[in-house]
Tab-separated table of C-alpha atoms in Angstrom:
chain	number	residue	atom	x	y	z
W	1	ASP	CA	55.051	-40.103	-98.762
W	2	GLN	CA	52.857	-41.585	-96.046
W	3	GLN	CA	52.208	-45.105	-97.304
W	4	VAL	CA	50.260	-46.127	-94.180
W	5	LYS	CA	47.784	-43.635	-92.718
W	6	GLN	CA	45.680	-43.517	-89.605
W	7	ASN	CA	43.478	-40.486	-90.007
W	8	SER	CA	41.970	-40.502	-86.529
W	9	PRO	CA	44.520	-39.366	-83.967
W	10	SER	CA	42.208	-40.296	-81.137
W	11	LEU	CA	39.095	-42.270	-80.298
W	12	SER	CA	37.018	-42.422	-77.137
W	13	VAL	CA	34.541	-45.233	-76.415
W	14	GLN	CA	32.565	-46.505	-73.451
W	15	GLU	CA	33.580	-49.693	-71.671
W	16	GLY	CA	31.762	-52.702	-73.130
W	17	ARG	CA	31.143	-51.034	-76.525
W	18	ILE	CA	32.945	-51.676	-79.795
W	19	SER	CA	36.110	-49.847	-80.706
W	20	ILE	CA	36.898	-49.502	-84.394
W	21	LEU	CA	40.337	-48.270	-85.425
W	22	ASN	CA	40.957	-47.537	-89.088
W	23	CYS	CA	44.002	-47.661	-91.305
W	24	ASP	CA	44.489	-46.839	-94.988
W	25	TYR	CA	47.405	-47.679	-97.242
W	26	THR	CA	48.576	-46.574	-100.641
W	27	ASN	CA	51.019	-49.283	-101.710
W	28	SER	CA	49.222	-52.105	-103.429
W	29	MET	CA	52.310	-54.292	-103.026
W	30	PHE	CA	51.720	-54.607	-99.294
W	31	ASP	CA	50.619	-58.186	-98.590
W	32	TYR	CA	50.772	-58.393	-94.799
W	33	PHE	CA	49.527	-56.045	-92.109
W	34	LEU	CA	50.056	-55.846	-88.420
W	35	TRP	CA	48.486	-54.023	-85.466
W	36	TYR	CA	50.539	-53.025	-82.439
W	37	LYS	CA	49.406	-51.646	-79.116
W	38	LYS	CA	51.609	-49.274	-77.197
W	39	TYR	CA	51.428	-47.997	-73.634
W	40	PRO	CA	53.458	-44.856	-72.756
W	41	ALA	CA	57.175	-45.423	-72.214
W	42	GLU	CA	56.879	-49.107	-73.232
W	43	GLY	CA	57.700	-50.975	-76.426
W	44	PRO	CA	54.910	-51.747	-78.877
W	45	THR	CA	53.218	-55.107	-78.335
W	46	PHE	CA	52.191	-57.174	-81.337
W	47	LEU	CA	48.400	-57.625	-81.309
W	48	ILE	CA	47.128	-59.261	-84.454
W	49	SER	CA	47.976	-59.522	-88.162
W	50	ILE	CA	46.370	-60.374	-91.448
W	51	SER	CA	47.651	-61.662	-94.734
W	52	SER	CA	46.324	-60.086	-97.963
W	53	ILE	CA	44.887	-63.466	-98.996
W	54	LYS	CA	42.344	-63.119	-96.181
W	55	ASP	CA	39.708	-60.481	-95.468
W	56	LYS	CA	39.289	-61.229	-91.790
W	57	ASN	CA	41.336	-62.530	-88.873
W	58	GLU	CA	40.008	-62.950	-85.379
W	59	ASP	CA	41.756	-63.461	-82.031
W	60	GLY	CA	39.558	-63.280	-78.989
W	61	ARG	CA	38.171	-59.759	-78.638
W	62	PHE	CA	40.236	-58.504	-81.525
W	63	THR	CA	39.290	-58.795	-85.186
W	64	VAL	CA	41.046	-57.241	-88.152
W	65	PHE	CA	39.275	-56.705	-91.430
W	66	LEU	CA	40.975	-56.070	-94.767
W	67	ASN	CA	39.398	-54.512	-97.797
W	68	LYS	CA	42.004	-54.722	-100.548
W	69	SER	CA	40.022	-52.926	-103.180
W	70	ALA	CA	39.685	-49.947	-100.876
W	71	LYS	CA	43.190	-50.341	-99.460
W	72	HIS	CA	41.655	-50.184	-95.998
W	73	LEU	CA	41.905	-52.214	-92.832
W	74	SER	CA	40.247	-51.869	-89.511
W	75	LEU	CA	40.724	-53.281	-85.999
W	76	HIS	CA	37.610	-54.074	-84.028
W	77	ILE	CA	37.792	-54.540	-80.269
W	78	VAL	CA	34.708	-56.064	-78.697
W	79	PRO	CA	33.932	-55.526	-75.874
W	80	SER	CA	36.294	-52.653	-75.098
W	81	GLN	CA	37.907	-52.624	-71.711
W	82	PRO	CA	39.704	-49.796	-69.824
W	83	GLY	CA	42.970	-51.762	-70.173
W	84	ASP	CA	42.691	-51.365	-73.929
W	85	SER	CA	43.424	-47.674	-73.553
W	86	ALA	CA	46.673	-47.200	-75.494
W	87	VAL	CA	48.029	-46.004	-78.806
W	88	TYR	CA	47.392	-48.422	-81.693
W	89	PHE	CA	49.648	-48.505	-84.719
W	90	CYS	CA	48.975	-50.320	-87.935
W	91	ALA	CA	52.020	-51.363	-89.970
W	92	ALA	CA	53.008	-53.131	-93.174
W	93	PRO	CA	56.338	-54.653	-94.266
W	94	ALA	CA	57.893	-52.885	-97.260
W	95	TYR	CA	59.880	-55.463	-99.168
W	96	GLY	CA	63.222	-54.582	-100.630
W	97	GLY	CA	66.516	-56.374	-100.683
W	98	ALA	CA	67.421	-58.889	-98.042
W	99	THR	CA	65.577	-57.245	-95.222
W	100	ASN	CA	62.245	-55.663	-94.935
W	101	LYS	CA	61.214	-52.593	-92.996
W	102	LEU	CA	57.915	-51.983	-91.265
W	103	ILE	CA	56.052	-48.912	-92.405
W	104	PHE	CA	54.021	-47.608	-89.493
W	105	GLY	CA	50.933	-45.466	-89.444
W	106	THR	CA	50.873	-42.390	-87.182
W	107	GLY	CA	48.860	-44.109	-84.496
W	108	THR	CA	45.432	-43.713	-82.904
W	109	LEU	CA	45.077	-43.034	-79.196
W	110	LEU	CA	42.192	-45.144	-77.851
W	111	ALA	CA	40.600	-44.079	-74.541
W	112	VAL	CA	38.080	-46.524	-73.078
W	113	GLN	CA	35.944	-44.804	-70.463
W	114	PRO	CA	34.715	-46.898	-67.487
I	1	ASP	CA	58.197	-67.077	-75.953
I	2	THR	CA	58.290	-63.722	-77.774
I	3	GLU	CA	60.528	-61.832	-75.373
I	4	VAL	CA	63.079	-59.201	-76.339
I	5	THR	CA	64.982	-57.771	-73.413
I	6	GLN	CA	66.697	-54.391	-73.238
I	7	THR	CA	69.062	-52.809	-70.761
I	8	PRO	CA	69.177	-50.365	-69.188
I	9	LYS	CA	65.559	-49.281	-68.788
I	10	HIS	CA	66.557	-45.703	-68.161
I	11	LEU	CA	69.762	-43.820	-69.003
I	12	VAL	CA	70.825	-40.246	-68.339
I	13	MET	CA	74.034	-39.093	-70.027
I	14	GLY	CA	75.917	-35.939	-70.702
I	15	MET	CA	76.877	-34.798	-74.159
I	16	THR	CA	80.468	-35.972	-73.698
I	17	ASN	CA	79.682	-39.408	-72.309
I	18	LYS	CA	79.991	-42.774	-74.003
I	19	LYS	CA	77.325	-45.343	-73.197
I	20	SER	CA	75.873	-48.490	-74.742
I	21	LEU	CA	72.360	-49.911	-75.051
I	22	LYS	CA	71.915	-53.659	-75.094
I	23	CYS	CA	69.269	-55.916	-76.572
I	24	GLU	CA	68.908	-59.685	-76.425
I	25	GLN	CA	66.490	-62.195	-77.929
I	26	HIS	CA	66.410	-66.002	-77.779
I	27	MET	CA	63.703	-66.674	-80.335
I	28	GLY	CA	66.153	-67.708	-83.043
I	29	HIS	CA	65.320	-64.588	-85.007
I	30	ARG	CA	67.887	-63.540	-87.583
I	31	ALA	CA	66.849	-59.934	-88.115
I	32	MET	CA	67.276	-57.318	-85.372
I	33	TYR	CA	66.343	-53.651	-85.449
I	34	TRP	CA	66.968	-50.413	-83.599
I	35	TYR	CA	64.235	-47.804	-83.507
I	36	LYS	CA	63.957	-44.380	-81.991
I	37	GLN	CA	60.591	-43.153	-80.782
I	38	LYS	CA	59.591	-39.695	-79.751
I	39	ALA	CA	56.365	-39.015	-77.808
I	40	LYS	CA	53.170	-39.412	-79.797
I	41	LYS	CA	55.102	-40.501	-82.921
I	42	PRO	CA	55.446	-43.944	-84.536
I	43	PRO	CA	58.774	-45.777	-84.122
I	44	GLU	CA	61.450	-44.475	-86.490
I	45	LEU	CA	63.786	-47.093	-87.942
I	46	MET	CA	67.513	-46.541	-87.408
I	47	PHE	CA	69.329	-49.771	-88.224
I	48	VAL	CA	68.584	-53.317	-89.383
I	49	TYR	CA	70.858	-56.317	-88.973
I	50	SER	CA	70.104	-59.392	-90.992
I	51	TYR	CA	72.085	-62.525	-90.229
I	52	GLU	CA	74.452	-60.417	-88.144
I	53	LYS	CA	75.266	-58.095	-91.004
I	54	LEU	CA	74.165	-54.451	-91.165
I	55	SER	CA	71.637	-54.289	-93.965
I	56	ILE	CA	69.919	-50.970	-93.406
I	57	ASN	CA	71.253	-47.665	-91.996
I	58	GLU	CA	68.618	-45.014	-92.247
I	59	SER	CA	71.149	-42.178	-92.553
I	60	VAL	CA	71.717	-42.180	-88.804
I	61	PRO	CA	74.391	-39.780	-87.474
I	62	SER	CA	77.699	-41.455	-86.662
I	63	ARG	CA	77.349	-40.673	-82.992
I	64	PHE	CA	75.115	-43.779	-82.975
I	65	SER	CA	77.087	-46.970	-83.705
I	66	PRO	CA	75.368	-50.310	-83.871
I	67	GLU	CA	76.984	-53.651	-83.258
I	68	CYS	CA	75.716	-57.202	-83.570
I	69	PRO	CA	78.137	-59.544	-81.737
I	70	ASN	CA	76.054	-62.636	-82.435
I	71	SER	CA	72.576	-63.678	-83.597
I	72	SER	CA	71.082	-63.076	-80.155
I	73	LEU	CA	72.633	-59.761	-79.184
I	74	LEU	CA	72.428	-56.260	-80.509
I	75	ASN	CA	74.184	-53.190	-79.104
I	76	LEU	CA	73.881	-49.485	-79.768
I	77	HIS	CA	76.938	-47.484	-78.830
I	78	LEU	CA	76.326	-43.837	-78.021
I	79	HIS	CA	78.897	-41.046	-78.129
I	80	ALA	CA	78.687	-37.272	-78.043
I	81	LEU	CA	74.917	-37.235	-78.216
I	82	GLN	CA	72.776	-34.100	-78.421
I	83	PRO	CA	69.799	-33.196	-76.196
I	84	GLU	CA	67.530	-33.739	-79.193
I	85	ASP	CA	68.617	-37.427	-79.163
I	86	SER	CA	66.583	-37.904	-75.995
I	87	ALA	CA	63.950	-40.476	-76.803
I	88	LEU	CA	62.747	-44.039	-76.252
I	89	TYR	CA	65.128	-46.453	-78.011
I	90	LEU	CA	63.497	-49.692	-79.047
I	91	CYS	CA	64.977	-52.953	-80.150
I	92	ALA	CA	62.986	-55.475	-82.175
I	93	SER	CA	63.555	-58.826	-83.810
I	94	SER	CA	61.932	-60.955	-86.536
I	95	ARG	CA	62.669	-64.101	-88.488
I	96	PRO	CA	62.466	-62.751	-91.381
I	97	GLY	CA	61.152	-64.514	-94.470
I	98	GLY	CA	58.035	-62.796	-95.734
I	99	GLY	CA	54.443	-62.952	-94.591
I	100	ASP	CA	53.922	-63.614	-90.865
I	101	GLN	CA	57.631	-64.107	-90.425
I	102	GLU	CA	57.909	-60.339	-90.833
I	103	THR	CA	56.234	-59.817	-87.447
I	104	GLN	CA	58.611	-57.805	-85.337
I	105	TYR	CA	58.668	-58.296	-81.572
I	106	PHE	CA	59.741	-55.265	-79.571
I	107	GLY	CA	61.587	-54.922	-76.318
I	108	PRO	CA	60.415	-52.629	-73.562
I	109	GLY	CA	62.799	-49.866	-74.663
I	110	THR	CA	65.468	-47.734	-73.021
I	111	ARG	CA	64.390	-44.226	-72.029
I	112	LEU	CA	67.340	-42.004	-72.808
I	113	LEU	CA	67.789	-38.461	-71.560
I	114	VAL	CA	70.760	-36.432	-72.834
I	115	LEU	CA	71.676	-33.400	-70.750
């Protein structure tokens, strides 16, 4: 059961334009969402997060939007830069017991063309 | 400081070898995690330690043995691995406590090759 889904395996955008990465979830109990960026052969780097009490969180060029009724979140990168080329994972903590686990989406490979 | 360190960066081992992966964090986090990641896949959770006690084992084969000597250190002992165990092994840590305290910070990983 894929509770967090990223339906676009890849995305290509021109440098300077907006990148929009999408993520859908099925579990209405999720109340916190994270985006990670990952370069090949490196660990994921935490990028930005959003609590379910908000619908938007912004950090520099990165903005995450949350639509709870649609169970959908998106990551906007403006302007996109070649260094943003990486795999992006969305994730949500699944609560249970004393420790929570992160449920990851399958990832979207972003390629920013110079 | 959100740094998690892992050693070694690369490891090649034979199927009869015993080796250990090490992870360290000094953020005062009380939850630490081991993940395995294959190419083009999301990280796959293996073990979770919470307050130095093993709280989650995701049905990992016994040839992987975790250890948490103290709140800052996490080890993964490897013995009699199979070639299909070749992957990037990631360590992560978090506070935890709900909400933004669930943010996990990852180390750079150990690239393991089993011959």
